[in-house]
Coordinates of C-alpha atoms in Angstrom, one line a residue:
X67 CA 0.0 0.0 0.0
X68 CA 1.6 3.3 -1.1
X69 CA 1.1 6.1 1.3
X70 CA 2.5 9.6 1.7
X71 CA 4.7 10.4 4.6
X72 CA 1.8 12.5 6.1
X73 CA -0.5 9.5 5.8
X74 CA 2.1 7.3 7.4
X75 CA 2.3 9.6 10.4
X76 CA -1.4 9.3 11.0
X77 CA -1.5 5.5 10.4
X78 CA 1.4 5.0 12.9
X79 CA -0.5 7.0 15.5
X80 CA -3.6 4.8 14.9
X81 CA -1.5 1.6 15.1
X82 CA -0.2 2.8 18.5
X83 CA -3.7 3.4 19.8
X84 CA -3.1 7.2 20.3
X85 CA -6.3 8.9 21.5
X86 CA -5.2 12.6 21.4
X87 CA -2.5 14.6 19.8
X88 CA -1.9 18.1 21.3
X89 CA -0.6 20.5 18.8
X90 CA -0.5 23.7 16.8
X91 CA -0.2 23.9 13.0
X92 CA 2.4 25.6 10.8
X93 CA 3.8 25.4 7.3
X94 CA 6.1 22.5 7.8
X95 CA 3.4 20.2 9.2
X96 CA 0.4 21.2 7.0
X97 CA 0.5 17.9 5.1
X98 CA 0.1 16.1 8.4
X99 CA -2.7 18.4 9.4
X100 CA -4.4 17.7 6.1
X101 CA -4.4 14.0 6.9
X102 CA -5.8 14.7 10.4
X103 CA -8.7 16.3 8.7
X104 CA -9.5 13.2 6.7
X105 CA -9.8 10.8 9.6
X106 CA -11.5 10.7 13.1
X107 CA -9.7 7.9 15.0
X108 CA -7.0 10.1 16.4
X109 CA -8.3 13.4 17.9
X110 CA -6.3 16.6 17.6
X111 CA -6.5 19.2 20.4
X112 CA -5.6 22.7 19.2
X113 CA -3.7 24.5 22.0
X114 CA -2.9 28.2 21.9
X115 CA 0.9 27.9 22.4
X116 CA 3.3 25.1 21.7
X117 CA 4.5 25.0 25.3
X118 CA 0.9 24.3 26.2
X119 CA 0.9 21.4 23.7
X120 CA 3.8 19.6 25.4
X121 CA 2.5 20.3 28.9
X122 CA -0.9 18.9 28.0
X123 CA 0.6 15.8 26.5
X124 CA 2.7 15.5 29.7
X125 CA -0.3 15.8 32.0
X126 CA -2.2 13.3 29.8
X127 CA 0.7 10.8 30.3
X128 CA 1.3 11.4 34.0
X129 CA -2.4 10.8 34.9
X130 CA -2.7 7.7 32.8
X131 CA -0.4 4.8 31.8
X132 CA -0.1 6.1 28.3
X133 CA 2.5 7.9 26.2
X134 CA 1.7 11.5 25.5
X135 CA 1.9 12.8 21.9
X136 CA 2.3 16.3 20.6
X137 CA 2.9 17.9 17.2
X138 CA 4.5 21.3 16.4
X139 CA 5.9 23.0 13.4
X140 CA 9.5 23.9 12.6
X141 CA 11.5 26.8 13.9
X142 CA 9.6 28.8 16.5
X143 CA 7.2 25.9 17.0
X144 CA 10.0 23.8 18.1
X145 CA 11.7 26.4 20.3
X146 CA 8.4 27.2 22.0
X147 CA 8.1 23.5 22.8
X148 CA 11.5 23.1 24.3
X149 CA 10.5 24.2 27.8
X150 CA 7.8 21.5 27.9
X151 CA 10.2 18.9 26.5
X152 CA 12.8 19.7 29.1
X153 CA 10.0 19.5 31.8
X154 CA 9.1 16.0 30.7
X155 CA 12.7 14.9 30.4
X156 CA 13.6 16.0 34.0
X157 CA 10.6 14.0 35.3
X158 CA 11.0 11.0 33.1
X159 CA 7.6 11.3 31.3
X160 CA 7.0 9.0 28.3
X161 CA 6.2 11.2 25.3
X162 CA 6.6 11.3 21.5
X163 CA 7.2 14.8 20.1
X164 CA 6.6 15.1 16.4
X165 CA 8.1 18.2 14.8
X166 CA 8.0 19.6 11.3
X167 CA 11.2 20.6 9.6
X168 CA 12.0 22.5 6.4
X169 CA 12.5 20.3 3.3
X170 CA 15.7 18.2 3.3
X171 CA 17.3 20.2 0.5
X172 CA 16.9 23.4 2.5
X173 CA 18.3 22.1 5.8
X174 CA 21.4 24.1 6.7
X175 CA 20.5 27.0 4.3
X176 CA 18.9 29.2 7.0
X177 CA 15.5 28.6 5.4
X178 CA 12.3 30.3 6.6
X179 CA 11.4 28.9 10.0
X180 CA 14.4 26.6 10.1
X181 CA 16.3 25.7 13.3
X182 CA 18.6 22.8 14.3
X183 CA 15.9 20.8 16.1
X184 CA 18.1 17.8 16.7
X185 CA 20.9 20.0 18.1
X186 CA 18.7 22.2 20.2
X187 CA 16.7 19.3 21.8
X188 CA 19.5 16.8 22.2
X189 CA 20.3 17.7 25.9
X190 CA 16.6 17.4 26.9
X191 CA 15.3 14.3 25.2
X192 CA 15.9 10.6 25.8
X193 CA 16.6 10.4 22.1
X194 CA 15.8 12.2 18.8
X195 CA 15.6 11.4 15.1
X196 CA 15.8 13.4 11.9
X197 CA 14.0 11.4 9.2
X198 CA 15.8 11.7 5.9
X199 CA 14.0 9.1 3.8
X200 CA 10.2 8.4 3.8
X201 CA 11.0 4.7 3.9
X202 CA 12.4 5.1 7.4
X203 CA 9.4 7.1 8.8
X204 CA 7.2 4.2 10.1
X205 CA 10.0 2.3 11.8
X206 CA 11.4 5.5 13.3
X207 CA 8.0 6.4 14.8
X208 CA 7.8 2.8 16.2
X209 CA 11.3 3.2 17.7
X210 CA 10.2 6.5 19.2
X211 CA 7.2 5.0 21.1
X212 CA 9.4 2.0 22.2
X213 CA 12.2 4.2 23.5
X214 CA 9.8 6.7 25.2
X215 CA 8.0 4.0 27.2
X216 CA 10.7 1.5 28.2
X217 CA 13.6 1.6 30.6
X218 CA 13.7 5.0 32.2
X219 CA 10.9 6.7 30.3
X220 CA 11.3 10.1 28.6
X221 CA 10.4 12.3 25.7
X222 CA 11.6 11.1 22.2
X223 CA 11.5 13.6 19.3
X224 CA 11.0 12.8 15.6
X225 CA 11.9 15.6 13.3
X226 CA 10.1 15.3 9.9
X227 CA 11.1 17.5 6.9
X228 CA 8.2 18.7 4.8
X229 CA 9.2 16.9 1.7
X230 CA 9.3 13.6 3.6
X231 CA 5.6 14.1 4.4
X232 CA 4.9 14.6 0.7
X233 CA 6.9 11.6 -0.6
X234 CA 5.3 8.2 -1.0
X235 CA 6.4 4.7 -0.1
X236 CA 4.9 1.3 0.8
X237 CA 3.5 1.3 4.3
X238 CA 4.4 -1.3 6.8
X239 CA 4.3 -0.8 10.6
X240 CA 6.5 -3.2 12.6
X241 CA 4.9 -5.0 15.5
X242 CA 8.2 -4.8 17.5
X243 CA 11.6 -3.1 17.2
X244 CA 15.0 -3.7 18.8
X245 CA 17.9 -1.4 19.0
X246 CA 21.3 -3.0 19.3
X247 CA 22.6 -0.2 21.6
X248 CA 19.5 -0.1 23.8
X249 CA 18.9 -3.0 26.1
X250 CA 17.7 -1.7 29.5
X251 CA 18.1 -4.1 32.4
X252 CA 14.6 -4.8 33.8
X253 CA 15.1 -7.6 36.3
X254 CA 17.0 -6.9 39.5
X255 CA 20.1 -9.0 40.4
X256 CA 18.9 -11.9 42.6
X257 CA 21.9 -11.7 44.9
X258 CA 21.6 -8.0 45.4
X259 CA 17.9 -8.4 46.2
X260 CA 18.7 -11.0 48.8
X261 CA 21.2 -8.6 50.4
X262 CA 18.6 -5.8 50.5
X263 CA 16.0 -8.1 52.1
X264 CA 18.5 -9.3 54.7
X265 CA 19.5 -5.7 55.6
X266 CA 15.9 -4.7 55.9
X267 CA 15.0 -7.6 58.2
X268 CA 18.0 -7.1 60.4
X269 CA 17.4 -3.3 60.7
X270 CA 16.6 -1.6 64.0
X271 CA 15.6 1.7 62.4
X272 CA 14.5 0.9 58.9
X273 CA 13.0 3.5 56.5
X274 CA 11.6 3.4 52.9
X275 CA 12.1 6.4 50.7
X276 CA 10.1 6.3 47.4
X277 CA 10.2 8.5 44.4
X278 CA 8.6 9.1 41.0
X279 CA 9.8 5.7 39.7
X280 CA 7.2 4.1 41.9
X281 CA 4.5 6.1 40.1
X282 CA 6.0 5.6 36.6
X283 CA 6.4 1.9 37.0
X284 CA 2.9 1.5 38.6
X285 CA 4.6 0.0 41.7
X286 CA 2.4 1.6 44.3
X287 CA 0.6 -1.7 45.3
X288 CA 4.0 -3.5 45.8
X289 CA 5.4 -0.5 47.8
X290 CA 2.3 -0.4 50.0
X291 CA 2.5 -4.1 50.7
X292 CA 6.2 -3.9 51.6
X293 CA 5.9 -1.0 54.0
X294 CA 3.0 -2.6 55.8
X295 CA 4.7 -6.0 55.9
X296 CA 7.9 -4.6 57.4
X297 CA 6.1 -2.1 59.7
X298 CA 8.6 0.8 59.0
X299 CA 8.1 4.4 58.2
X300 CA 7.7 5.5 54.6
X301 CA 8.3 8.8 52.9
X302 CA 7.6 9.7 49.3
X303 CA 9.2 12.6 47.3
X304 CA 7.3 15.4 45.6
X305 CA 7.2 13.2 42.5
X306 CA 6.3 10.1 44.4
X307 CA 3.2 11.4 46.3
X308 CA 0.4 8.9 46.1
X309 CA 2.8 6.0 45.7
X310 CA 2.0 5.2 49.3
X311 CA -1.3 6.4 50.9
X312 CA -0.8 9.8 52.6
X313 CA -3.5 8.9 55.2
X314 CA -1.7 5.8 56.3
X315 CA -0.2 6.1 59.8
X316 CA 3.2 4.8 58.5
X317 CA 3.5 7.7 56.1
X318 CA 5.6 10.4 57.7
X319 CA 5.2 13.1 55.0
X320 CA 7.4 14.4 52.2
X321 CA 11.2 14.6 52.7
X322 CA 13.6 17.4 51.8
X323 CA 13.7 21.2 51.6
X324 CA 10.0 21.6 52.4
X325 CA 9.5 18.1 53.9
X326 CA 8.3 17.4 57.4
X327 CA 10.5 17.6 60.4
X328 CA 9.9 13.9 61.3
X329 CA 10.7 12.6 57.8
X330 CA 14.0 14.5 57.6
X331 CA 15.1 13.5 61.0
X332 CA 14.1 9.8 60.3
X333 CA 16.0 9.8 57.0
X334 CA 19.1 11.1 58.7
X335 CA 18.9 8.8 61.7
X336 CA 17.7 5.5 60.2
X337 CA 20.1 2.6 60.1
X338 CA 18.8 1.1 56.8
X339 CA 17.3 3.3 54.0
X340 CA 15.6 1.6 51.1
X341 CA 15.5 4.1 48.2
X342 CA 12.9 3.0 45.6
X343 CA 12.7 4.8 42.3
X344 CA 14.2 8.0 43.7
X345 CA 17.5 9.8 42.9
X346 CA 18.6 11.5 46.1
X347 CA 17.9 14.9 44.5
X348 CA 19.5 18.1 46.0
X349 CA 16.0 19.3 47.1
X350 CA 15.5 16.0 49.0
X351 CA 18.7 15.3 50.9
X352 CA 20.2 18.8 51.1
X353 CA 24.0 18.7 51.3
X354 CA 25.3 15.2 50.5
X355 CA 28.3 15.6 52.8
X356 CA 25.9 16.3 55.7
X357 CA 23.7 13.4 54.7
X358 CA 26.5 10.8 54.9
X359 CA 26.5 8.5 57.8
X360 CA 29.0 5.6 58.2
X361 CA 26.6 3.6 60.3
X362 CA 23.7 3.7 57.8
X363 CA 23.2 1.2 55.0
X364 CA 21.6 2.3 51.8
X365 CA 19.8 0.1 49.2
X366 CA 19.0 1.9 45.9
X367 CA 16.6 0.4 43.4
X368 CA 16.3 2.2 40.1
X369 CA 15.9 1.4 36.4
X370 CA 18.6 3.9 35.5
X371 CA 22.1 2.7 36.4
X372 CA 23.5 6.2 35.9
X373 CA 21.3 7.4 38.8
X374 CA 22.8 4.9 41.3
X375 CA 25.6 6.3 43.5
X376 CA 25.4 9.5 41.4
X377 CA 25.0 11.8 44.4
X378 CA 25.1 9.4 47.4
X379 CA 27.3 6.3 47.6
X380 CA 25.0 3.3 48.2
X381 CA 25.8 -0.1 49.7
X382 CA 23.4 -2.3 47.7
X383 CA 22.7 -1.1 44.2
X384 CA 19.8 -2.8 42.3
X385 CA 19.1 -2.0 38.7
X386 CA 15.7 -3.0 37.4
X387 CA 12.0 -2.0 37.2
X388 CA 11.0 -1.2 40.7
X389 CA 7.8 -3.1 40.5
X390 CA 9.7 -6.3 39.6
X391 CA 12.3 -5.8 42.2
X392 CA 9.7 -5.2 44.9
X393 CA 7.8 -8.3 43.8
X394 CA 11.0 -10.3 44.4
X395 CA 11.6 -8.7 47.8
X396 CA 8.1 -9.4 48.9
X397 CA 8.4 -13.1 47.9
X398 CA 11.6 -13.4 50.0
X399 CA 10.2 -11.6 53.0
X400 CA 6.9 -13.5 52.9
X401 CA 8.7 -16.8 52.7
X402 CA 11.0 -16.0 55.6
X403 CA 10.1 -16.5 59.2
X404 CA 12.3 -13.5 60.1
X405 CA 10.9 -10.0 60.7
X406 CA 12.4 -6.8 62.0
X407 CA 12.9 -6.8 65.8
X408 CA 9.4 -5.7 67.2
X409 CA 11.0 -4.1 70.2
X410 CA 13.5 -2.1 68.1
X411 CA 10.7 -1.0 65.8
X412 CA 8.6 0.1 68.7
X413 CA 11.5 2.2 70.0
X414 CA 12.1 3.6 66.5
X415 CA 8.4 4.6 66.1
X416 CA 8.5 6.2 69.6
X417 CA 11.4 8.4 68.4
X418 CA 9.5 9.4 65.3
X419 CA 6.4 10.2 67.3
X420 CA 8.5 12.6 69.4
X421 CA 9.6 14.4 66.2
X422 CA 6.0 14.5 65.1
X423 CA 5.0 16.4 68.2
X424 CA 6.8 19.4 66.6
X425 CA 3.6 19.7 64.4
X426 CA 5.8 21.3 61.8
X427 CA 2.9 22.1 59.4
X428 CA 0.8 24.1 61.9
X429 CA -0.1 27.6 60.9
X430 CA -2.2 30.5 62.2
X431 CA -5.8 29.4 61.9
X432 CA -7.3 32.5 63.5
X433 CA -6.1 35.1 61.0
X434 CA -8.5 37.5 59.3
X435 CA -6.7 36.9 56.1
X436 CA -7.0 33.8 53.9
X437 CA -4.2 31.4 54.6
X438 CA -3.2 29.4 51.5
X439 CA -2.8 26.2 53.6
X440 CA -6.4 26.5 54.6
X441 CA -7.6 26.7 51.0
X442 CA -5.7 23.5 50.2
X443 CA -7.1 21.7 53.2
X444 CA -10.6 22.8 52.2
X445 CA -9.9 21.6 48.6
X446 CA -9.0 18.2 50.0
X447 CA -12.0 18.1 52.2
X448 CA -14.5 19.1 49.6
X449 CA -13.1 16.7 46.9
X450 CA -12.8 13.9 49.5
X451 CA -9.2 13.6 48.4
X452 CA -10.4 12.2 45.1
X453 CA -9.4 14.9 42.7
X454 CA -6.6 15.1 40.1
X455 CA -4.5 18.0 41.2
X456 CA -2.1 19.8 38.9
X457 CA 0.1 22.6 40.1
X458 CA 2.4 25.3 38.8
X459 CA 5.6 26.0 40.6
X460 CA 6.3 28.0 43.8
X461 CA 4.8 28.3 47.3
X462 CA 1.4 27.1 46.1
X463 CA 3.0 23.9 44.8
X464 CA 4.6 23.1 48.1
X465 CA 1.4 23.9 50.1
X466 CA -0.6 21.6 47.7
X467 CA 2.0 18.8 48.3
X468 CA 2.0 19.3 52.1
X469 CA -1.7 19.7 52.7
X470 CA -3.5 17.6 50.1
X471 CA -3.3 14.0 51.1
X472 CA -2.8 11.8 48.0
X473 CA -3.8 8.2 48.7
X474 CA -3.6 7.1 45.0
X475 CA -0.9 7.4 42.4
X476 CA -1.2 9.6 39.3
X477 CA -3.5 12.1 41.1
X478 CA -0.7 14.6 41.7
X479 CA 0.6 16.2 38.5
X480 CA 3.4 18.8 38.9
X481 CA 6.8 19.8 37.4
X482 CA 9.3 18.5 39.9
X483 CA 12.7 18.5 38.3
X484 CA 12.6 21.6 36.0
X485 CA 10.2 23.6 38.2
X486 CA 8.2 25.1 35.2
X487 CA 5.9 28.0 35.8
X488 CA 3.0 27.7 33.4
X489 CA 2.8 23.9 33.6
X490 CA -0.4 23.7 35.7
X491 CA -3.2 24.8 33.4
X492 CA -2.2 22.9 30.2
X493 CA -1.3 19.8 32.2
X494 CA -4.8 20.0 33.7
X495 CA -6.2 20.0 30.1
X496 CA -4.3 16.7 29.4
X497 CA -5.5 15.2 32.7
X498 CA -9.1 16.2 32.0
X499 CA -9.0 14.8 28.4
X500 CA -7.9 11.3 29.6
X501 CA -10.1 11.4 32.7
X502 CA -13.4 12.9 31.5
X503 CA -15.9 13.5 34.3
X504 CA -13.3 13.4 37.0
X505 CA -12.7 16.4 39.2
X506 CA -9.5 18.2 38.1
X507 CA -8.1 21.1 40.1
X508 CA -5.2 23.3 39.0
X509 CA -3.5 24.9 42.0
X510 CA -1.6 27.9 40.8
X511 CA -0.4 31.4 41.7
X512 CA -1.1 34.8 40.1
X513 CA 2.4 34.8 38.4
X514 CA 2.4 31.2 37.2
X515 CA -1.1 31.2 35.7
X516 CA -0.2 34.1 33.4
X517 CA 2.6 32.1 31.8
X518 CA 0.1 29.9 29.8
X519 CA -3.2 31.7 30.5
X520 CA -4.1 31.7 26.8
X521 CA -5.0 28.0 27.3
X522 CA -8.2 29.2 28.8
X523 CA -9.3 29.5 25.2
X524 CA -8.5 25.8 24.6
X525 CA -10.5 24.9 27.7
X526 CA -13.4 26.8 26.3
X527 CA -13.2 25.1 22.9
X528 CA -13.1 21.6 24.3
X529 CA -15.4 22.2 27.2
X530 CA -12.9 21.3 29.9
X531 CA -14.4 21.9 33.4
X532 CA -11.2 22.4 35.2
X533 CA -11.3 24.2 38.6
X534 CA -8.5 26.8 38.9
X535 CA -7.4 27.5 42.5
X536 CA -5.4 30.7 42.3
X537 CA -3.5 31.4 45.5
X538 CA -3.0 35.1 44.9
X539 CA -0.5 36.8 47.2
X540 CA 0.5 39.5 44.7
X541 CA 4.1 38.4 44.9
X542 CA 6.4 35.9 43.2
X543 CA 5.9 34.0 46.4
X544 CA 8.9 31.7 46.6
X545 CA 11.2 34.4 45.3
X546 CA 9.9 36.7 48.0
X547 CA 10.4 34.0 50.7
X548 CA 14.0 33.6 49.7
X549 CA 14.6 37.3 49.6
X550 CA 13.1 37.6 53.1
X551 CA 15.3 34.8 54.5
X552 CA 18.6 35.3 52.6
X553 CA 18.6 38.7 50.9
X554 CA 17.8 41.1 53.8
X555 CA 14.2 41.7 52.8
X556 CA 15.3 43.3 49.5
X557 CA 12.3 42.3 47.3
X558 CA 14.0 42.9 44.0
X559 CA 11.3 42.5 41.2
X560 CA 9.2 40.0 43.2
X561 CA 6.2 42.3 43.8
X562 CA 3.5 42.2 41.1
X563 CA 1.6 45.5 41.0
X564 CA -0.2 45.3 37.6
X565 CA -2.4 42.2 37.9
X566 CA -5.4 41.7 35.8
X567 CA -8.9 41.3 37.2
X568 CA -8.9 37.5 37.0
X569 CA -12.7 37.3 37.3
X570 CA -13.3 39.5 34.3
X571 CA -10.5 37.7 32.4
X572 CA -12.0 34.3 33.1
X573 CA -15.4 35.6 32.0
X574 CA -13.9 37.1 28.8
X575 CA -12.8 33.6 27.9
X576 CA -16.3 32.3 28.5
X577 CA -15.7 30.8 32.0
X578 CA -17.0 31.4 35.5
X579 CA -14.9 33.7 37.7
X580 CA -14.9 34.1 41.5
X581 CA -13.0 36.4 43.8
X582 CA -12.7 35.3 47.4
X583 CA -11.2 37.6 50.0
X584 CA -12.4 36.3 53.4
X585 CA -11.6 33.0 55.2
X586 CA -15.3 32.5 55.8
X587 CA -16.0 32.4 52.1
X588 CA -13.5 29.8 51.1
X589 CA -15.6 26.7 51.8
X590 CA -18.7 28.0 50.1
X591 CA -16.7 29.1 47.0
X592 CA -15.1 25.7 46.6
X593 CA -18.4 23.9 47.0
X594 CA -20.1 26.1 44.5
X595 CA -17.3 25.7 42.0
X596 CA -17.3 21.9 42.1
X597 CA -21.1 21.8 41.8
X598 CA -20.6 23.4 38.3
X599 CA -19.5 20.1 36.8
X600 CA -19.6 21.3 33.2
X601 CA -17.9 24.7 33.6
X602 CA -14.4 25.9 34.1
X603 CA -14.3 28.0 37.3
X604 CA -11.5 30.4 38.1
X605 CA -11.3 31.0 41.8
X606 CA -9.1 34.0 42.7
X607 CA -8.2 33.6 46.4
X608 CA -6.7 36.7 47.9
X609 CA -4.3 35.3 50.4
X610 CA -1.9 36.5 53.1
X611 CA 1.1 38.1 51.4
X612 CA 3.4 37.3 54.3
X613 CA 2.8 33.6 54.5
X614 CA 5.9 31.4 54.0
X615 CA 6.4 27.6 53.4
X616 CA 7.7 25.7 56.4
X617 CA 9.7 23.7 57.2
X618 CA 12.5 25.0 55.0
X619 CA 16.1 23.8 54.5
X620 CA 18.4 26.6 53.3
X621 CA 20.5 25.7 50.2
X622 CA 23.7 23.9 51.1
X623 CA 22.4 22.8 54.5
X624 CA 21.7 19.3 55.7
X625 CA 18.4 17.5 56.5
X626 CA 18.5 18.3 60.2
X627 CA 19.1 22.0 59.6
X628 CA 15.5 23.0 59.0
X629 CA 13.9 26.4 59.7
X630 CA 10.6 25.9 61.4
X631 CA 7.9 28.6 61.7
X632 CA 8.1 28.6 65.5
X633 CA 11.8 29.5 65.4
X634 CA 11.3 32.8 63.6

């Protein structure tokens, strides 16, 4: 069957079972868009900016078990998409990015809307391809989906020159592909798994530290079984929230810069630490030199061998899919009569309970101003903890992570590694697309929301009833917090004094807008918003400008060097 390159692109997407492609047309991809028009199996979602397309595909992927797909044109289309691609890369999100390119004969000639897509994106993709022959197009797209979703997931880019989309060839889509240089290890080493289990069973103060790998590999059930079987405390990173139920008494909260006091103290003082799908990020462990303890053994389970002992030297490295490794660990523990010493565990939990008495997340509940923490707590209460929550980046992101208790995986959607303002709203679009009818809330701030606010137009076109929770403190909140703590209260360019009327702006896009200024109105506004099941509601909460995120570990300090609210 002879098909054009453009027809092949669409057929490949159909073969992969792709539901949605998020994109924005331009000259180099018009042949592909013409083929979209002729079919209805793969739906196209027209965003209003290419960054929004990638974030939407990202949110779609994170909240499902599917590979996100986006399509942008050459030149500025690609460069606008780079922020979204880098966001997905940092958080290991499986995605296929299709980009248009000028015709092959014009590459390198500074043609209209040309840029070196392969060169520009190489540092922030798992892999990229430039298709130079239409005969290679189908197998290249198959490779892209395979690479994106296996091993450590990530975005894979396929750059397609316009003349390739016009040329014809016989179409054949391979059922499988193999790459000689790409053979990720998926099964953990049996001997290393035995060592890990032995350490865990002999531990007096064990702790399990889980990251985004647990979510990506759908290993939450195994993690939960392991934690409950062993009886030890568990912490999940910002990317791992929901991997273990936040309402479970064995969950001690998030670790790191804005983690709980009890978690950070436990991570520093445990004698065996099992790291599952986490990478000892600088925002999690603080200063590696401070984190080091000669009397603590560390087991590190990760699909990516380059992440193991990268920042912290570990004692038992295990490379493999975390779900498979945890399955093997569970088999060994369940078949063994040995369990951690109950008396030692009791003493360990008593120590943790003492740290919990600090109540490090308490805040002033009697203020006449709206406290952002209160808004998140009410959001949790009204949605019964059952919403999909996306966030932008800043103070509001940390409050959402601290005060919304995620009991299930893939409900918390945020930019962890890159910290991308503007992520929240387009990510929420992708989440809503793949979860129609589910409550979706975007927690944002007045600065972040303006980064991709044009996507309110996309929400209107596709009837996406997202609930936007704007914690408006009229500052670049996290910037202001750092300036207060470390820059002598010199608020250089962190104050925003020309904000739009968000209610009118939301209404101008055809949505519902609310402005909430009193604590007593928070509950009612949220309830009213979530009753409007078929409308996007923009809630502009005017919050206390002086509120800070606690606990906080200053940059370069160790886990036990936290600043608590009570100490100021």
